[in-house]
PDB file of C-alpha atoms and ligand atoms in Angstrom:
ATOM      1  CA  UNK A   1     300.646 151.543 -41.514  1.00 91.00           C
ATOM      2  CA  UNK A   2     300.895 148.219 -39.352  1.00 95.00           C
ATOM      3  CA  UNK A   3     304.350 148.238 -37.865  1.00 97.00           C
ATOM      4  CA  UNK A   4     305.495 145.091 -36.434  1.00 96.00           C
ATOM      5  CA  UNK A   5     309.020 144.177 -34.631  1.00 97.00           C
ATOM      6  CA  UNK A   6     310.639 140.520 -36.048  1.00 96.00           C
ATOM      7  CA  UNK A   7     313.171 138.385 -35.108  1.00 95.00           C
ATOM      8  CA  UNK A   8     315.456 137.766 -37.946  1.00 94.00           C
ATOM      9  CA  UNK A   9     317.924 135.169 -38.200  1.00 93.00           C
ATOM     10  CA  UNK A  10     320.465 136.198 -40.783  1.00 94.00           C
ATOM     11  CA  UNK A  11     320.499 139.973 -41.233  1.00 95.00           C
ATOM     12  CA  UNK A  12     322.899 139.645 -44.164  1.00 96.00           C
ATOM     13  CA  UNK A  13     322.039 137.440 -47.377  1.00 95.00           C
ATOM     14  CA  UNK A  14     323.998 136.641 -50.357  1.00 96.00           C
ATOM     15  CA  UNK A  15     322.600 138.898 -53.587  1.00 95.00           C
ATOM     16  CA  UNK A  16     322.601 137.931 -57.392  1.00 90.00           C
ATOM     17  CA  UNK A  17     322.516 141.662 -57.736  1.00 89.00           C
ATOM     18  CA  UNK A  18     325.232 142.387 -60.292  1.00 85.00           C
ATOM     19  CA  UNK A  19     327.355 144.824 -58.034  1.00 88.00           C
ATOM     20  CA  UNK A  20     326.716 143.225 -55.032  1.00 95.00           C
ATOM     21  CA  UNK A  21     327.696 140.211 -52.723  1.00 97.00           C
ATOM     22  CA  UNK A  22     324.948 140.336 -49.560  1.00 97.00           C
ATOM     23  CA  UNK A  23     322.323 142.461 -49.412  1.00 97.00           C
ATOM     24  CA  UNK A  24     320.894 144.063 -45.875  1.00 97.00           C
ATOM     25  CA  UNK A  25     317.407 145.786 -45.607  1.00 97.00           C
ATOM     26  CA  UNK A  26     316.780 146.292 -42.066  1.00 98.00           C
ATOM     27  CA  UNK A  27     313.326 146.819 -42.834  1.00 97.00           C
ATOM     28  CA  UNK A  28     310.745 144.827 -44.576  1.00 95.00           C
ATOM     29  CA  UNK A  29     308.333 147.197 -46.181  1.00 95.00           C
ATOM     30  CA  UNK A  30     309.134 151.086 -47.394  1.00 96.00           C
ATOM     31  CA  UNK A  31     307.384 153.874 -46.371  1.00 97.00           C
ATOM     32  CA  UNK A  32     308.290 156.160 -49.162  1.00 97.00           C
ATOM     33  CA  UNK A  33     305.448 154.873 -51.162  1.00 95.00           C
ATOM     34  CA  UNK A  34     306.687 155.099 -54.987  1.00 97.00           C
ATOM     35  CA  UNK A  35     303.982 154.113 -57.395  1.00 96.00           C
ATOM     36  CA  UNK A  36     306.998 152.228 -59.389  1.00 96.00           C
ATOM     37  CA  UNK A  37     307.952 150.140 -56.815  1.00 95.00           C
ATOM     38  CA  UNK A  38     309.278 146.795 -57.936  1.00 89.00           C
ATOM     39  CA  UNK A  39     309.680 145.450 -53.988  1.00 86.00           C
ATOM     40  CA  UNK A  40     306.321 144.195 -53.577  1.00 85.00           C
ATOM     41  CA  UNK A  41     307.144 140.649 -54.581  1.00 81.00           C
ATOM     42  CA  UNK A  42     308.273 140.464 -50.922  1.00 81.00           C
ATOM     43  CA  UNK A  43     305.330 140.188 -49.371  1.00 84.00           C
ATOM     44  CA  UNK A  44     305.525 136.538 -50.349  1.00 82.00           C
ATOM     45  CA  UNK A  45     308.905 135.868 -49.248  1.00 81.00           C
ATOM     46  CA  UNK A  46     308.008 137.466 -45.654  1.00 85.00           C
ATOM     47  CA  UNK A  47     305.267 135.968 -44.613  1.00 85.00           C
ATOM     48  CA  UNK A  48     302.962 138.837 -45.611  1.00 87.00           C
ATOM     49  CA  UNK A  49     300.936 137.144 -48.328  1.00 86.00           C
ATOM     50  CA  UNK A  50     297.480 139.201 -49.267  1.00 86.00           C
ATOM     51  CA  UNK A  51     299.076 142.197 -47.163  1.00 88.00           C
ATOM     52  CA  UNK A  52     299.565 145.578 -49.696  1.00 89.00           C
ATOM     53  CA  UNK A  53     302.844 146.966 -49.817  1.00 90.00           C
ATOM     54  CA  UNK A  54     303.464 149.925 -48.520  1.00 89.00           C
ATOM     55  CA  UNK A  55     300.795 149.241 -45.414  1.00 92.00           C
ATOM     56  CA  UNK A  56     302.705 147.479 -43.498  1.00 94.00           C
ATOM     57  CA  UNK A  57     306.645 147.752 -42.061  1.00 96.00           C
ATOM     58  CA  UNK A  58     308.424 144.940 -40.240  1.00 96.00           C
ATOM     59  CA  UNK A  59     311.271 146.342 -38.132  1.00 97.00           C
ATOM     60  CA  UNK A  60     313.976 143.915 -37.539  1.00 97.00           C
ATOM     61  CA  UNK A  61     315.597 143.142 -34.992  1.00 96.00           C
ATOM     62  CA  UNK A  62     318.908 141.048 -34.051  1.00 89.00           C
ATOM     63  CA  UNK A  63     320.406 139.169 -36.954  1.00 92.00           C
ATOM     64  CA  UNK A  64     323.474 137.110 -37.624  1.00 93.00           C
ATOM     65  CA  UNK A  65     326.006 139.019 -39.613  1.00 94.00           C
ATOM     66  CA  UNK A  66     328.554 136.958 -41.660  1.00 94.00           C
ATOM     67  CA  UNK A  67     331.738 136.988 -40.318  1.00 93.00           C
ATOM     68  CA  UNK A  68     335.024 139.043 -41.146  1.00 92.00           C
ATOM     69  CA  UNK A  69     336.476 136.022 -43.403  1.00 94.00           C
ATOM     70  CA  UNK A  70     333.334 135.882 -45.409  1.00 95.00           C
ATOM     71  CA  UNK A  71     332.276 139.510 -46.093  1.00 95.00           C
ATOM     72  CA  UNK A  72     336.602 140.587 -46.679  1.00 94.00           C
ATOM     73  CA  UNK A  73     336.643 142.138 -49.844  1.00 94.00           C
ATOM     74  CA  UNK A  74     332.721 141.149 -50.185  1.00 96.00           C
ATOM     75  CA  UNK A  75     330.384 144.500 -51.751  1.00 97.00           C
ATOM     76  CA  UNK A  76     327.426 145.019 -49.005  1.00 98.00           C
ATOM     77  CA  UNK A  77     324.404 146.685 -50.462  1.00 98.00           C
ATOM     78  CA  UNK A  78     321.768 148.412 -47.670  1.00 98.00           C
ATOM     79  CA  UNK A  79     319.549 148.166 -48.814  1.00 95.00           C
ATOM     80  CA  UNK A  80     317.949 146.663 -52.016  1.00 95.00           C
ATOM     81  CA  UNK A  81     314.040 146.591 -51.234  1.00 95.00           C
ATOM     82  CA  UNK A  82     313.557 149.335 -48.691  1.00 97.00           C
ATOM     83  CA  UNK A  83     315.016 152.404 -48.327  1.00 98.00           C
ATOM     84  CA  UNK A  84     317.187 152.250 -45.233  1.00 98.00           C
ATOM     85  CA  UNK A  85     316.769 155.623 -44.461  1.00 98.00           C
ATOM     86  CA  UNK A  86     312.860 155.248 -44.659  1.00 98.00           C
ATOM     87  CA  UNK A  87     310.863 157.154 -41.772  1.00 97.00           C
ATOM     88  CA  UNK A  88     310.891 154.779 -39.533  1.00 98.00           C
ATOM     89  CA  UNK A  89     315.009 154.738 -39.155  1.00 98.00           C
ATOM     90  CA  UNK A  90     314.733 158.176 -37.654  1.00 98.00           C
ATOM     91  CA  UNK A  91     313.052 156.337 -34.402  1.00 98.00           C
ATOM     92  CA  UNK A  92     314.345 152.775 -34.505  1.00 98.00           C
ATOM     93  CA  UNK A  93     317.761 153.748 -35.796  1.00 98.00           C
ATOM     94  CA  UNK A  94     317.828 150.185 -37.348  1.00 98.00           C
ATOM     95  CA  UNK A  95     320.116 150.824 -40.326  1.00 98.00           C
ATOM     96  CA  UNK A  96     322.692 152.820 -37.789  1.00 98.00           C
ATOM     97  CA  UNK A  97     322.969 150.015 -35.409  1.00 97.00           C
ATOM     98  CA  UNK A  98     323.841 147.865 -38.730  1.00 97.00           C
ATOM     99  CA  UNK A  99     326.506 150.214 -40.011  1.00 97.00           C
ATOM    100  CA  UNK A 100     328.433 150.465 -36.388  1.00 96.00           C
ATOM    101  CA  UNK A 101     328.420 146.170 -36.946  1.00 94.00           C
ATOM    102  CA  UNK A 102     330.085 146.976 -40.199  1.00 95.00           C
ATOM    103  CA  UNK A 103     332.726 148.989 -39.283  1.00 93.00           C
ATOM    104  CA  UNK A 104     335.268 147.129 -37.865  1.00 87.00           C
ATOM    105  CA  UNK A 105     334.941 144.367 -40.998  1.00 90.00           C
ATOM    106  CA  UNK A 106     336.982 145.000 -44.449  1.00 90.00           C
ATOM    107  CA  UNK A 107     333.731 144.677 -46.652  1.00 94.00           C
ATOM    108  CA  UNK A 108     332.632 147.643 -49.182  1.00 96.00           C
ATOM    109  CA  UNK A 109     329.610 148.934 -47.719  1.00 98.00           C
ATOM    110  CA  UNK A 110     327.073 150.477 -49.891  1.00 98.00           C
ATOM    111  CA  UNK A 111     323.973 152.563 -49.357  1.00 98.00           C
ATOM    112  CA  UNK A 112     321.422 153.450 -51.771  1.00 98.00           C
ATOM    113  CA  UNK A 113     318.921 156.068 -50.231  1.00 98.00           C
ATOM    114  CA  UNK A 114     316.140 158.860 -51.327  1.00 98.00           C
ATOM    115  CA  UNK A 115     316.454 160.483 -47.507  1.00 98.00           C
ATOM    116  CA  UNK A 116     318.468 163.475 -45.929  1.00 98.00           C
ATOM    117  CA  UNK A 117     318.301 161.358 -42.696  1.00 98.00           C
ATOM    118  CA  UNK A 118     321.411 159.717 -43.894  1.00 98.00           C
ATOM    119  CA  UNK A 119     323.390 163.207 -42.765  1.00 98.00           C
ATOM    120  CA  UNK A 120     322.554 161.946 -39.429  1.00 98.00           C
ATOM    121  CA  UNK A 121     324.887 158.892 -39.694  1.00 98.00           C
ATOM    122  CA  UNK A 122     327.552 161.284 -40.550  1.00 98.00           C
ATOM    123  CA  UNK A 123     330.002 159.978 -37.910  1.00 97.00           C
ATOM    124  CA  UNK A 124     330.155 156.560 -38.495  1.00 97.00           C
ATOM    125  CA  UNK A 125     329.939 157.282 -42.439  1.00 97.00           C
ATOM    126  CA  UNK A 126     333.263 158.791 -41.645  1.00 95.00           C
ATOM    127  CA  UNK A 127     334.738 155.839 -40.158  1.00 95.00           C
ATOM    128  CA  UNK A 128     334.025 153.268 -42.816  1.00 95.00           C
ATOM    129  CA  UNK A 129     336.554 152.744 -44.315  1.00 88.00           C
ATOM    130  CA  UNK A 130     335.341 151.458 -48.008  1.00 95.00           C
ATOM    131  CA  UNK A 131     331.509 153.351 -48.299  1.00 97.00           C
ATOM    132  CA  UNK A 132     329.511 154.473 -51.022  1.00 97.00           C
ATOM    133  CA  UNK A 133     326.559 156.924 -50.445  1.00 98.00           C
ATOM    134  CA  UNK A 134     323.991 156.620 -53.519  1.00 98.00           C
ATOM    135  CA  UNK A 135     320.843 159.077 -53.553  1.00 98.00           C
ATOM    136  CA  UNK A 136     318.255 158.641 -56.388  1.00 98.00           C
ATOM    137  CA  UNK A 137     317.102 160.590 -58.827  1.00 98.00           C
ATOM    138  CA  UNK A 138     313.863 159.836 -61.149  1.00 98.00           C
ATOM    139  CA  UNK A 139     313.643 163.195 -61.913  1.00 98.00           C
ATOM    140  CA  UNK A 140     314.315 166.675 -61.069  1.00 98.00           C
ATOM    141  CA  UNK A 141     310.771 168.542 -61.444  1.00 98.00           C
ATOM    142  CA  UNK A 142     309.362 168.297 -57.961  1.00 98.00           C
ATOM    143  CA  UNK A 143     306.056 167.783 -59.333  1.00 98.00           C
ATOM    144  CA  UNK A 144     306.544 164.940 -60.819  1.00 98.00           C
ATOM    145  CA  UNK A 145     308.272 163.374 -57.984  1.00 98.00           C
ATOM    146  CA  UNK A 146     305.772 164.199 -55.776  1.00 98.00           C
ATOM    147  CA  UNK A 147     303.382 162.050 -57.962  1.00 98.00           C
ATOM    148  CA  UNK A 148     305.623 159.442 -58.311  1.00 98.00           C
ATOM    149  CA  UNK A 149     307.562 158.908 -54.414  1.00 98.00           C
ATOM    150  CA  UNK A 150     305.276 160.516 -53.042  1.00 97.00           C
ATOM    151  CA  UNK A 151     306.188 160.485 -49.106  1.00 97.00           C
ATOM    152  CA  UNK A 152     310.184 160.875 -50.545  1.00 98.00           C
ATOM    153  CA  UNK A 153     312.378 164.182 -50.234  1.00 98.00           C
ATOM    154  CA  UNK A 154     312.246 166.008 -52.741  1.00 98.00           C
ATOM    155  CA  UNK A 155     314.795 165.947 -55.612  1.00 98.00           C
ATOM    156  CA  UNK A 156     316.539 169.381 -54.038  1.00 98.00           C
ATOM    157  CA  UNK A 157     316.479 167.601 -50.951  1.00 98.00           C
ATOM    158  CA  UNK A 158     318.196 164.983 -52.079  1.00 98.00           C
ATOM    159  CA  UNK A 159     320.770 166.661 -53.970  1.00 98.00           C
ATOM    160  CA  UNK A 160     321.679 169.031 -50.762  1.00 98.00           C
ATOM    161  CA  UNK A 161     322.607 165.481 -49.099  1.00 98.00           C
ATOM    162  CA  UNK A 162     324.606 164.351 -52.208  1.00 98.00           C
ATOM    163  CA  UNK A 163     326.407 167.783 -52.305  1.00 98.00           C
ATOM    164  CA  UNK A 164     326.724 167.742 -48.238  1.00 98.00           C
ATOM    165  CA  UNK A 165     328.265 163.828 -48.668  1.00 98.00           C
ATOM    166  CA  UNK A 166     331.018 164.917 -50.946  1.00 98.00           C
ATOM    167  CA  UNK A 167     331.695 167.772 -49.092  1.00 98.00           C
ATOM    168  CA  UNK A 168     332.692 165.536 -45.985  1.00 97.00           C
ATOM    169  CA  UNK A 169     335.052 163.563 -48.580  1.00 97.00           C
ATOM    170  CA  UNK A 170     332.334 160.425 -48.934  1.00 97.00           C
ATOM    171  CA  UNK A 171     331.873 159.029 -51.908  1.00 97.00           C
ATOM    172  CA  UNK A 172     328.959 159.609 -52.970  1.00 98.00           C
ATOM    173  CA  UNK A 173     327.446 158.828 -56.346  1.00 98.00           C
ATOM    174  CA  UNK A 174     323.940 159.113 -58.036  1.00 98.00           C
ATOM    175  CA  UNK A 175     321.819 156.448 -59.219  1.00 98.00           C
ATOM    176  CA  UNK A 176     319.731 157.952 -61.854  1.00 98.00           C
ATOM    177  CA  UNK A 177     316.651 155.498 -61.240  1.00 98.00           C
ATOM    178  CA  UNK A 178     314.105 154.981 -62.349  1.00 98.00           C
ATOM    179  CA  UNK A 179     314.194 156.928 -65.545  1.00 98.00           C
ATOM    180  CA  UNK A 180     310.541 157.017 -67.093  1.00 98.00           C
ATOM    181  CA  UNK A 181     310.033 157.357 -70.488  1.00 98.00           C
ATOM    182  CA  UNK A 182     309.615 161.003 -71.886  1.00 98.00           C
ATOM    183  CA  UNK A 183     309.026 162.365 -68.728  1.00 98.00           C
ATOM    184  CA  UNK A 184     312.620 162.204 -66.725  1.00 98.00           C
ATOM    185  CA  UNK A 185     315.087 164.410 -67.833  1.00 98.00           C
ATOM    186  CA  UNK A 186     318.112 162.456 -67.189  1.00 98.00           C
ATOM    187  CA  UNK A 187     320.519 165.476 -69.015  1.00 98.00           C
ATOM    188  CA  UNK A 188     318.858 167.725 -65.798  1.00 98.00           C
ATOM    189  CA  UNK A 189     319.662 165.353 -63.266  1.00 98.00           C
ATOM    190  CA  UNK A 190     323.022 164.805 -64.797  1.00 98.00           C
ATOM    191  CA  UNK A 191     323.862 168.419 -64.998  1.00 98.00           C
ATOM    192  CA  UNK A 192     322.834 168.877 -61.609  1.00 98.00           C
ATOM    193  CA  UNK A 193     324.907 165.990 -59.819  1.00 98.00           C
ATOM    194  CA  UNK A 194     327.779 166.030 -61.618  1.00 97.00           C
ATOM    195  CA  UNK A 195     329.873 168.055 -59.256  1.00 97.00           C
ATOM    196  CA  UNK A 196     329.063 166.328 -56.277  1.00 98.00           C
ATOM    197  CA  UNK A 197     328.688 162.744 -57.856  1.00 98.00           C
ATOM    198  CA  UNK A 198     331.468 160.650 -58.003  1.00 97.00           C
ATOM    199  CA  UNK A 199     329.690 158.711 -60.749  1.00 98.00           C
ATOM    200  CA  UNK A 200     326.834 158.520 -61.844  1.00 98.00           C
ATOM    201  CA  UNK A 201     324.189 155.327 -62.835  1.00 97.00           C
ATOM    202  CA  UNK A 202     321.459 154.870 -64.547  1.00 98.00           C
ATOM    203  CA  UNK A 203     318.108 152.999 -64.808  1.00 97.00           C
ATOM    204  CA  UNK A 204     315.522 152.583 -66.826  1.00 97.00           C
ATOM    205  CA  UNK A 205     311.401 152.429 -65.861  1.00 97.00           C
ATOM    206  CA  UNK A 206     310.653 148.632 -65.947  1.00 95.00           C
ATOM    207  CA  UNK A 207     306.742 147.795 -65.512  1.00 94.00           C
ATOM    208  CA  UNK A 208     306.816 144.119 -65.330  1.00 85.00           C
ATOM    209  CA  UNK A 209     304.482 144.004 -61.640  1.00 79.00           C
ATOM    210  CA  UNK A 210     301.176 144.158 -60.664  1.00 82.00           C
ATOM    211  CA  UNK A 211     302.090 148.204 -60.245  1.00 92.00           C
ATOM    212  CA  UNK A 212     302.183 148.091 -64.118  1.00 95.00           C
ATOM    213  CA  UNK A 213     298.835 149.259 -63.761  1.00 95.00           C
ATOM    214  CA  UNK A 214     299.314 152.087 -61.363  1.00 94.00           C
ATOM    215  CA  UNK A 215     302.127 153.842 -63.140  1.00 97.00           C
ATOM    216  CA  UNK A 216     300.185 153.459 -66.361  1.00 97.00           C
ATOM    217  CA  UNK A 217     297.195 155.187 -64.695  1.00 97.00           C
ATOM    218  CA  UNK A 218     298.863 157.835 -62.815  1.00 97.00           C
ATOM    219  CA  UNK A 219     300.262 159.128 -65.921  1.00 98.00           C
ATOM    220  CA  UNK A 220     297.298 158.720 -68.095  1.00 98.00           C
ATOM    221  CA  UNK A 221     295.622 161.191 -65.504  1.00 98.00           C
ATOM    222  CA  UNK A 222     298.448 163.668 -64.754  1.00 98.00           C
ATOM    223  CA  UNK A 223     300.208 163.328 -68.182  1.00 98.00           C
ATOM    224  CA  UNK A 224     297.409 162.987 -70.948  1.00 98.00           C
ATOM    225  CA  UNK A 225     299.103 163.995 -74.111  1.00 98.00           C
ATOM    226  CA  UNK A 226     302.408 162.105 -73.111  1.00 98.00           C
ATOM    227  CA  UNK A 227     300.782 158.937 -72.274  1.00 98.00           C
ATOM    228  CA  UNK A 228     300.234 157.190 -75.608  1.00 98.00           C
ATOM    229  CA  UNK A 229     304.002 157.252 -76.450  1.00 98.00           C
ATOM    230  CA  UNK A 230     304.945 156.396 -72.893  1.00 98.00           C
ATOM    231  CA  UNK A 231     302.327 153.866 -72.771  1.00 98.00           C
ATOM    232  CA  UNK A 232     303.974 152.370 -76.179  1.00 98.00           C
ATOM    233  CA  UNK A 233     306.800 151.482 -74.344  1.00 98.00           C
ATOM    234  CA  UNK A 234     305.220 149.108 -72.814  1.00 97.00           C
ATOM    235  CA  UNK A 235     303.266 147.329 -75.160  1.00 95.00           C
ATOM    236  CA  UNK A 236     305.611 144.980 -75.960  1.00 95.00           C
ATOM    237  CA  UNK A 237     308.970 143.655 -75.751  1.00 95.00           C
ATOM    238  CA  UNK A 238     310.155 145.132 -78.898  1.00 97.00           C
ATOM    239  CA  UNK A 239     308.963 148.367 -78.392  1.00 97.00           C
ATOM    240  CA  UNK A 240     310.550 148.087 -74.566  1.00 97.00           C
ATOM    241  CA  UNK A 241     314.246 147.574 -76.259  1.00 96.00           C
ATOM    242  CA  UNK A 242     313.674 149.529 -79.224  1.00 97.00           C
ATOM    243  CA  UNK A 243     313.046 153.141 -77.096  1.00 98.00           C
ATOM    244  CA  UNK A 244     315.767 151.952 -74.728  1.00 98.00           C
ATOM    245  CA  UNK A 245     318.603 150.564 -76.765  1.00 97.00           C
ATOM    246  CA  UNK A 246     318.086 154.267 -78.323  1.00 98.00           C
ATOM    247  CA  UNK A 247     318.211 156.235 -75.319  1.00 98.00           C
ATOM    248  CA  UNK A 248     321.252 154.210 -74.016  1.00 98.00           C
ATOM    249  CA  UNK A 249     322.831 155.475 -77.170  1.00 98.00           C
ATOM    250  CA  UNK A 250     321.640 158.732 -76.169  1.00 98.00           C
ATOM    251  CA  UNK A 251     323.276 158.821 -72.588  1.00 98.00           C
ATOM    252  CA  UNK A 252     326.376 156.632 -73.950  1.00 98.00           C
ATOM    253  CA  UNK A 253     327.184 159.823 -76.162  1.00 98.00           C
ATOM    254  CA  UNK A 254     326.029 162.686 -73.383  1.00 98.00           C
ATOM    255  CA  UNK A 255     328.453 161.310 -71.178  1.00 98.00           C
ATOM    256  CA  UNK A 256     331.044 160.446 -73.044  1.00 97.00           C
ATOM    257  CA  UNK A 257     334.524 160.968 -70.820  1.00 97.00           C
ATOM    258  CA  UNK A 258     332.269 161.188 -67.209  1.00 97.00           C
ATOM    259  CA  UNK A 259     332.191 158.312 -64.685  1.00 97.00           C
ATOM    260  CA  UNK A 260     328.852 155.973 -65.606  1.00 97.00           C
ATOM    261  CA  UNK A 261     327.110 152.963 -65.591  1.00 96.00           C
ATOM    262  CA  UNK A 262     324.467 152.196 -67.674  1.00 96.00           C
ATOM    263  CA  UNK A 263     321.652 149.138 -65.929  1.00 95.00           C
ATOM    264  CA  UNK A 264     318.773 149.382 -68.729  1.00 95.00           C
ATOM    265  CA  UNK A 265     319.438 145.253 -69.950  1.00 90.00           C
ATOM    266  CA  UNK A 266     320.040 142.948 -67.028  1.00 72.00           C
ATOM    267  CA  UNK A 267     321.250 140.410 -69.763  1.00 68.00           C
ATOM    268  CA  UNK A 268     324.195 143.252 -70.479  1.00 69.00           C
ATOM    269  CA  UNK A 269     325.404 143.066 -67.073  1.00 65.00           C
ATOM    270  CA  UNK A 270     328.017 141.369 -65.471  1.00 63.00           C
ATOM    271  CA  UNK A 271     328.853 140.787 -61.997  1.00 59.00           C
ATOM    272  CA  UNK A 272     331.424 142.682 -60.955  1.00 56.00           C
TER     273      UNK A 272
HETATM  274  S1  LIG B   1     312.315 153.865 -51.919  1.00 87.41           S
HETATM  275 FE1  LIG B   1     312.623 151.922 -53.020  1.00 87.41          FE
HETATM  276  S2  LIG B   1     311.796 150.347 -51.686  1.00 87.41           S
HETATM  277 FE2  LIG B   1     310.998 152.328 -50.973  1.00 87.41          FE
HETATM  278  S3  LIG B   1     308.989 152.542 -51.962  1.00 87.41           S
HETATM  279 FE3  LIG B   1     310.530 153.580 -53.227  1.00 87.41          FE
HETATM  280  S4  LIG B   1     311.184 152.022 -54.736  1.00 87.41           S
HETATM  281 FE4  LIG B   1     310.154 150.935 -53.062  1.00 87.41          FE
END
């Protein structure tokens, strides 16, 4: 991997994301490595055209943050194409300088991670005063996971730091993401963060990049007699929201009376 320090200008940048105002990724790149990963449409934006994601990680360094007036009241999402707590955060400690900048302002910070390393930040977690702590969850079966992120913790890990967050009183909530077709069990990964999940979101699988070809391979090799229905999926829009709008039906019912949110139609979602 071909790590490089940048100068950035703004660290902060306003998001269309649907529950959030400004993103921050301290990092461009991820070194987690999932085969489903929909980020690598920034190697365009970032001056790392012909590059392949996932060889290279820019650490960044300085930044303008948007001032008190502008991000009061303002949702903060670190971060939305890397994982801040990615293995490089352990030495450069990025995403930890960013979160001591954020804790004096009156923004909602939230972090969406797949790493244990966030325990780390424990102390100034503590002081924020409006934080969320998301982990993800594709799946619970460790094999599988290991296939699919495969330089991530491992779904135990991952719910030990969900079930260590709550019990230092930080919210903490799951994001059930992304949920592949036939494979992820999201009533196991429900049942298993419910106690320590404030609330719980999900995702759906979407194969709309060049990785489309990846995922479709991995499974073919690793999941033979599931891959012509998950495969279907895919072959065309209607088959996409046909299998979906059914298993949102499917969730809407399992968790009828728990805290949720349901992200599998981006046309369904409003900004909060
Ligand atoms: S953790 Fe997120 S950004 Fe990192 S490789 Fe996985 S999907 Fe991509």
């Amino acid at each position: 991997m071909i790590i490089r320090h940048v100068t950035t200008r703004a660290i902060a940048t306003k998001s269309k994301l649907p529950d959030a105002d400004f993103v921050i990724n301290p990092y461009t790149g991820c070194t987690h490595g999932c085969v489903y990963c929909y980020a690598e449409f920034m190697c365009r934006f970032t001056g790392h055209a012909g590059e392949k994601w996932g060889t290279f990680m820019d650490v960044k360094e300085g930044g303008r943050m948007p001032g008190p007036r502008v991000l009061k009241g303002k949702t903060i999402l670190i971060g939305s194409v890397t994982d801040p707590y990615n293995h490089l955060e352990k030495k450069y400690q990025k995403t930890r300088s960013i979160l001591t900048r954020l804790e004096e302002l009156d923004a909602q910070v939230e972090i969406l991670t797949k790493s244990p390393l966030v325990l780390r930040d424990m102390d100034i977690l503590g002081r924020l005063k409006n934080l969320r702590v998301g982990l993800s969850f594709s799946t619970m079966d460790a094999d599988l996971a290991r296939l699919i992120e495969p330089r991530a913790a491992s779904p135990g890990d991952r719910l030990e730091t969900l079930k260590q967050l709550n019990a230092a009183g930080i919210a903490a909530y799951a994001f059930v993401s992304p949920l592949f077709p036939l494979l992820s069990d999201y009533r196991k990964i429900a049942e298993a963060v419910e106690k320590y999940a404030a609330y719980i979101c999900f995702e759906n699988l979407n194969l709309r990049g060049s990785y489309k070809k990846a995922v479709l391979e991995l499974i073919k090799k690793n999941y033979p007699e599931q891959y012509h229905d998950f495969a279907a999926v895919y072959q065309s829009k209607d088959e996409f929201n046909t299998y979906w709008r059914k298993k949102e039906k499917e969730i809407r019912a399992y968790m009828k009376g728990k805290c949720y949110r349901i992200y599998f139609f981006h046309s369904d979602i409003k900004k909060r």
